[in-house]
PDB file of C-alpha atoms in Angstrom:
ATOM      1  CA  UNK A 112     144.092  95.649 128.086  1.00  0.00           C
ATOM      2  CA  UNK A 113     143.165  98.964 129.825  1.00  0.00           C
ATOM      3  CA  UNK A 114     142.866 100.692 126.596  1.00  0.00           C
ATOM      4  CA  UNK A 115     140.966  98.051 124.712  1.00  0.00           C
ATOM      5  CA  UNK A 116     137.871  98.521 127.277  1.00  0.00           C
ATOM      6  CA  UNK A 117     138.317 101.990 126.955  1.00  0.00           C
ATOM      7  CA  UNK A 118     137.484 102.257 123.312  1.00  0.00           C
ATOM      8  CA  UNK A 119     134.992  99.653 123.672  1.00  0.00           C
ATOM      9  CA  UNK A 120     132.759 102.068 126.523  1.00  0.00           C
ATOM     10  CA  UNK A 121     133.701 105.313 124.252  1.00  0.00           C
ATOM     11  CA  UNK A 122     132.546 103.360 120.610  1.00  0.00           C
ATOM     12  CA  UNK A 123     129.383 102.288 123.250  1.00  0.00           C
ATOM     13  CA  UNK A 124     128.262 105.368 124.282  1.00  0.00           C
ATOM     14  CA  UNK A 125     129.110 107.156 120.831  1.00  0.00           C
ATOM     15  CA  UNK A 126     126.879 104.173 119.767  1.00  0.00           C
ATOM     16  CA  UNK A 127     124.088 105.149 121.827  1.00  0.00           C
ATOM     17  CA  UNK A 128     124.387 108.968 120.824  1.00  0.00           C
ATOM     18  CA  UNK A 129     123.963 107.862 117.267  1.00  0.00           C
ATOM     19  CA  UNK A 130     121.141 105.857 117.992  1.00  0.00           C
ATOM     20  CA  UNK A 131     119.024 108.796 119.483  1.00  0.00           C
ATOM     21  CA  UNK A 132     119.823 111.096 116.862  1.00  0.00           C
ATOM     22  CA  UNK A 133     118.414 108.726 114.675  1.00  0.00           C
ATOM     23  CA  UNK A 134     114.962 108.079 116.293  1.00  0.00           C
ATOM     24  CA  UNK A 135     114.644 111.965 115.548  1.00  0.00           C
ATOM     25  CA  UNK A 136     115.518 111.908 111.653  1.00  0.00           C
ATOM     26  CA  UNK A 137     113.240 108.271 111.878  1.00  0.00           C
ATOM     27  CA  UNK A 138     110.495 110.474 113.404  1.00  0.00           C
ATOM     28  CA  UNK A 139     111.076 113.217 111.134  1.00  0.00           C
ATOM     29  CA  UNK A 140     110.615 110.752 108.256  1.00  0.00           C
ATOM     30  CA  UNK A 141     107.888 108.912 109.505  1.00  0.00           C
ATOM     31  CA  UNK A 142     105.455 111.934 109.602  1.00  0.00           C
ATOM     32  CA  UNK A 143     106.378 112.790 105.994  1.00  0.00           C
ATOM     33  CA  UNK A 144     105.235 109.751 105.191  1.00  0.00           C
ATOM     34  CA  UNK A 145     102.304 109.614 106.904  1.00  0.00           C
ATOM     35  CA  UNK A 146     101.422 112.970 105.392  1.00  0.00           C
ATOM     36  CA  UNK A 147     101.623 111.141 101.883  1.00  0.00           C
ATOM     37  CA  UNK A 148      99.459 108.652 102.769  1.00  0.00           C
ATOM     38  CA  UNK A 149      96.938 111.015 103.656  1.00  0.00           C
ATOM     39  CA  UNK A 150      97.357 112.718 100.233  1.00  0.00           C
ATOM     40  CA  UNK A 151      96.972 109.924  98.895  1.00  0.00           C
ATOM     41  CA  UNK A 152      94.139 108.684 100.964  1.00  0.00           C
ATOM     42  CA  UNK A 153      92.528 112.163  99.877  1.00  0.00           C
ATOM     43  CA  UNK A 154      92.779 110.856  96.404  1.00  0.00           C
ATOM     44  CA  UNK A 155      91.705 107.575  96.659  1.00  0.00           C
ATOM     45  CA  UNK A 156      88.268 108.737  98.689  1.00  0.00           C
ATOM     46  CA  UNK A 157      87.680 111.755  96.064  1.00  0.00           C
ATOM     47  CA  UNK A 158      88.115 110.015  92.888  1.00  0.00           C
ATOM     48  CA  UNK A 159      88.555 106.169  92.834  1.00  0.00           C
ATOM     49  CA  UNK A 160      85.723 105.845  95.386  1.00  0.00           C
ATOM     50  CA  UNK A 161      87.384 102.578  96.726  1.00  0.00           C
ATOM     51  CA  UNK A 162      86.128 101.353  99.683  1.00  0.00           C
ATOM     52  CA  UNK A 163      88.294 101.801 103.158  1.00  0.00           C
ATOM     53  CA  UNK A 164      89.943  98.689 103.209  1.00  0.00           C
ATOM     54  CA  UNK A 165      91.088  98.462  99.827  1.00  0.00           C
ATOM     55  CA  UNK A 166      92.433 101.944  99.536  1.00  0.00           C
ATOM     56  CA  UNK A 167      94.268 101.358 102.427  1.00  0.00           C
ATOM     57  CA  UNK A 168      96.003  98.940 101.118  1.00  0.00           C
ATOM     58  CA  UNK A 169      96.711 100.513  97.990  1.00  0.00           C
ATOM     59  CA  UNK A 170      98.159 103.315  99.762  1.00  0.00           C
ATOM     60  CA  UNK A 171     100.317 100.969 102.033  1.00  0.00           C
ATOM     61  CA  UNK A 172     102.091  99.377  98.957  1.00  0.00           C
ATOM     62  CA  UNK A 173     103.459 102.984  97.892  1.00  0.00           C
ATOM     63  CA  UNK A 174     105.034 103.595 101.262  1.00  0.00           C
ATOM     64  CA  UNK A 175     107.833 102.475 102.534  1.00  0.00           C
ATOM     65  CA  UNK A 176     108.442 100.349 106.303  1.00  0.00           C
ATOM     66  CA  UNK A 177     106.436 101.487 109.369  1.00  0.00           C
ATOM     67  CA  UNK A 178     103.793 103.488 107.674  1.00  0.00           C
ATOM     68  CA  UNK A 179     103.139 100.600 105.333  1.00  0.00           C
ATOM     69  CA  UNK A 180     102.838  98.117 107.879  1.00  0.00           C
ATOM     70  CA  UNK A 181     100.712  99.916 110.014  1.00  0.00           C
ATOM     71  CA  UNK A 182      98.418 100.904 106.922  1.00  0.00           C
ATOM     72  CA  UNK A 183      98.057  97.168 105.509  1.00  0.00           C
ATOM     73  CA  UNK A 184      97.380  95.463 108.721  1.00  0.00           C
ATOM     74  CA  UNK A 185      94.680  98.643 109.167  1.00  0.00           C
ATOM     75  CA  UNK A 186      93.191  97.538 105.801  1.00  0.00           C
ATOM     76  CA  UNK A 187      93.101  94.554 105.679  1.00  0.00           C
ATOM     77  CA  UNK A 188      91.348  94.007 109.566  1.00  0.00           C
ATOM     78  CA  UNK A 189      88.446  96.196 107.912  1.00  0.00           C
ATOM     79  CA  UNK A 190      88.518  94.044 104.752  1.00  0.00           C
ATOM     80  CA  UNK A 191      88.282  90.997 106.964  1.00  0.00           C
ATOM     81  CA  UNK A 192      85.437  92.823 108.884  1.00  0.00           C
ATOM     82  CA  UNK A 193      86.872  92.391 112.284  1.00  0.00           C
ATOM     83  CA  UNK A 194      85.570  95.461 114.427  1.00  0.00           C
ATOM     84  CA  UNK A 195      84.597  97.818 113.956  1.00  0.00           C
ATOM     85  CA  UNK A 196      86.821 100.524 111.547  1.00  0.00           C
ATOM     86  CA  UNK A 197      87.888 102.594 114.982  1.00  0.00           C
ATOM     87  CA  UNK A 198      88.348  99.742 116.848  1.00  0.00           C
ATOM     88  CA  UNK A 199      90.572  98.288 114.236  1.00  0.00           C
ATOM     89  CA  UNK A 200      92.491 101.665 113.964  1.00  0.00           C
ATOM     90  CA  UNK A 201      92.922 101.911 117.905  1.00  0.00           C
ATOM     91  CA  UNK A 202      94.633  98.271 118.439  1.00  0.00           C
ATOM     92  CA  UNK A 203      96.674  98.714 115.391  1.00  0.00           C
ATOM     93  CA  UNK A 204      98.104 101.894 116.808  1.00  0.00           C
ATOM     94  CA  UNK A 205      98.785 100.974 120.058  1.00  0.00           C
ATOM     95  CA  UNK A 206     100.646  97.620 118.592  1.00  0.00           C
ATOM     96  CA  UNK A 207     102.040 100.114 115.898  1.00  0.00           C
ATOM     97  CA  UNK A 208     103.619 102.665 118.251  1.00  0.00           C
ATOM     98  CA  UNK A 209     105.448 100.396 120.339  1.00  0.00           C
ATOM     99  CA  UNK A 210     108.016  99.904 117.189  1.00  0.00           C
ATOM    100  CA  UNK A 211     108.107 103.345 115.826  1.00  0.00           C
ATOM    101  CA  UNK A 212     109.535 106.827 117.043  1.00  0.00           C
ATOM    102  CA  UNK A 213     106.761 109.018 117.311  1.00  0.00           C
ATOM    103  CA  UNK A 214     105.700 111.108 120.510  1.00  0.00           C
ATOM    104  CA  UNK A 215     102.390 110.687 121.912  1.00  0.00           C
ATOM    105  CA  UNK A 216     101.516 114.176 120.506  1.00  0.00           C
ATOM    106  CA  UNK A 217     102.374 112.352 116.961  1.00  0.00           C
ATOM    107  CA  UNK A 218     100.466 109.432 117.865  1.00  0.00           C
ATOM    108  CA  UNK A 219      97.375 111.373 119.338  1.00  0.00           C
ATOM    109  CA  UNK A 220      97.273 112.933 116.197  1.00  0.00           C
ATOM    110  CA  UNK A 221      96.852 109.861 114.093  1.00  0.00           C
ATOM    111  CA  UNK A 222      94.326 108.472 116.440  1.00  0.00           C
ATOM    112  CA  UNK A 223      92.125 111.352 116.457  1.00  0.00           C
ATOM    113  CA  UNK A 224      91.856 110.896 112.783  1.00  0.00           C
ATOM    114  CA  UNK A 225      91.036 107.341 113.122  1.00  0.00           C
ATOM    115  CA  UNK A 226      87.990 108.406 115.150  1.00  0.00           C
ATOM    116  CA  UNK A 227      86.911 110.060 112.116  1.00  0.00           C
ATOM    117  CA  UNK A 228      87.371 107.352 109.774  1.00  0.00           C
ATOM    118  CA  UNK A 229      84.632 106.294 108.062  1.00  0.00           C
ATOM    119  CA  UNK A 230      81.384 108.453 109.950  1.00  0.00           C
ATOM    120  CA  UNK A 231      81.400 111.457 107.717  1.00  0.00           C
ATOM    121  CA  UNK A 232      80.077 111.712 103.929  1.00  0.00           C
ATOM    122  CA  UNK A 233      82.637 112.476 101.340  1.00  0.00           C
ATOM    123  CA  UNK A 234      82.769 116.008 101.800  1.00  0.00           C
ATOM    124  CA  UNK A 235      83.632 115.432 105.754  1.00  0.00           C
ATOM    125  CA  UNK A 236      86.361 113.112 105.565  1.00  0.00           C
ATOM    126  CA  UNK A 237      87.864 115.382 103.145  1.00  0.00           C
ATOM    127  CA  UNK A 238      88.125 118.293 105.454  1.00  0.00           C
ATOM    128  CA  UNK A 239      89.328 115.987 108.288  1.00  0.00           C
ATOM    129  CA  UNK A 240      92.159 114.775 105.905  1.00  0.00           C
ATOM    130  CA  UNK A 241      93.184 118.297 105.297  1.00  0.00           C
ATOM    131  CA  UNK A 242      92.830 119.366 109.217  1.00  0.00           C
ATOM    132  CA  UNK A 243      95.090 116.079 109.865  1.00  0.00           C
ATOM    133  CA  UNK A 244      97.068 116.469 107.059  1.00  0.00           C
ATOM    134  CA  UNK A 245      97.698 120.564 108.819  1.00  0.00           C
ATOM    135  CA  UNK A 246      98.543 119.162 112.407  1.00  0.00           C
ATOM    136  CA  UNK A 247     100.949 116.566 110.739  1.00  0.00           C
ATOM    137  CA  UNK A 248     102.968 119.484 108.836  1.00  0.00           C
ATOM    138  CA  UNK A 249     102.781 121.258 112.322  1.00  0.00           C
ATOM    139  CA  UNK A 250     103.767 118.368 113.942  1.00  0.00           C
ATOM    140  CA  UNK A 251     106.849 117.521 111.017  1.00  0.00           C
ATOM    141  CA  UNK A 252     108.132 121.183 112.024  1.00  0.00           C
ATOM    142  CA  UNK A 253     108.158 120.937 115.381  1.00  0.00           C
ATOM    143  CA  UNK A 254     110.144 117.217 114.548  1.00  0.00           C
ATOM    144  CA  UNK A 255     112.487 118.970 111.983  1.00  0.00           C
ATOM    145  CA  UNK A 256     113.462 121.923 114.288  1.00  0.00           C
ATOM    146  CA  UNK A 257     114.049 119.363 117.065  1.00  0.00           C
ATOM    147  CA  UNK A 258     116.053 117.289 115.169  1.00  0.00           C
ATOM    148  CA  UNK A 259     118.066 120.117 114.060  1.00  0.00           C
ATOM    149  CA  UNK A 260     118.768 121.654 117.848  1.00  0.00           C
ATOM    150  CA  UNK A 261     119.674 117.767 119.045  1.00  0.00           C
ATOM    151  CA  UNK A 262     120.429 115.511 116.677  1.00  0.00           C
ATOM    152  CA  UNK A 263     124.072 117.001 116.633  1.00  0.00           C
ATOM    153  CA  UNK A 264     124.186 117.253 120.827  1.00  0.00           C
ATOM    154  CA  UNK A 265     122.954 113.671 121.040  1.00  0.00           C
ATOM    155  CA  UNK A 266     125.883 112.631 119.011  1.00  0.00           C
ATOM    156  CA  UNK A 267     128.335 114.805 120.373  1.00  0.00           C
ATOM    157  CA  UNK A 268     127.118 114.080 124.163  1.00  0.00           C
ATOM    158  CA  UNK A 269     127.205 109.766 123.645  1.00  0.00           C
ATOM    159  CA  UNK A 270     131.257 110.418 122.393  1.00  0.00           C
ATOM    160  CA  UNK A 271     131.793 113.250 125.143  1.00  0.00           C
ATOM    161  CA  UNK A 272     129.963 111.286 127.382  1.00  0.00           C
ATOM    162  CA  UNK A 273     132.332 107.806 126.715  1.00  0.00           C
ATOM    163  CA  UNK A 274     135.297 110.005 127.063  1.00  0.00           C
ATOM    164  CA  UNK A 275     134.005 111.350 130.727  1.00  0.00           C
ATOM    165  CA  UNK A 276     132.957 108.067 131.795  1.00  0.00           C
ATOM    166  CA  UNK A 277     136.765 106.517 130.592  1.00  0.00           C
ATOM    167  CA  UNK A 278     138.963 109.208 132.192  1.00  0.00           C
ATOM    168  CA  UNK A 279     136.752 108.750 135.269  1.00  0.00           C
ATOM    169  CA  UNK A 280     137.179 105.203 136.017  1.00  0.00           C
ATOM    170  CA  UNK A 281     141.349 105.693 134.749  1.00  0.00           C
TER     171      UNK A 281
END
């Protein structure tokens, strides 16, 4: 009986230790796609000349679950016309980041380009693309090289940690 809640507290904790090595390759991911969107955002503003809320959308149905969500409801709140667009963009991000794994340095980035959305000419909100579309590169480094130094520990540390915590209470 002993050893049966022993495996159960080390497959726990090696559990956990998987779980926070995945918010970093989630995280990792995340900003790649956001970077996408903003290529394709890019796109949509230079060439197609759709209006906000309808390239948003468009944009949201080529990505893939959290970016899309956050994107569509974005989209379609301007479509709707209710706020205005960085009012919109604010309360969507602060409902959006409670489900995601982003940093606040990740999120602060995304917000500042909200600000921008939609008070420039053409030209404008094509260089603020590109400076947010820099920081979120910057910003995917600094994710990959952390995932890279911890992902490994985190996994290593939740079995370790099981063990530990079993031979202690033996």
């Amino acid at each position: 009986m002993i050893w049966i809640g022993a495996i159960f507290i080390v497959l726990a904790s090696a559990l956990i230790g998987m779980e926070l090595s995945k918010r970093l390759e989630r995280r990792t991911l995340l900003l790649r796609h956001m970077k996408v969107a903003l290529e394709t955002f890019d796109t949509e503003v230079a060439f197609a000349m759709m209006p906000l809320s309808e390239a948003l959308i468009q944009i949201s149905r080529q990505l893939p679950d959290p970016a899309r969500q956050f994107l569509f409801s974005v989209g379609e709140r301007i479509g709707e016309n209710r706020g205005s667009v960085v009012e919109i963009w604010e309360e969507e991000l602060d409902l959006w980041k409670k489900n995601i794994d982003l940093n606040n340095q990740d999120i602060e980035v995304i917000r500042q380009f909200g600000q921008t959305l939609g008070k420039q000419d053409l030209e404008g909100q094509r260089k603020q693309i590109q400076l947010t579309q820099s920081y979120l590169t910057h910003r995917e480094q600094v994710a990959v090289d952390s995932q890279k130094t911890y992902q490994s520990m985190y996994r290593s540390l939740g079995f370790l940690g099981g063990l530990l915590l079993v031979i202690m209470l033996l």
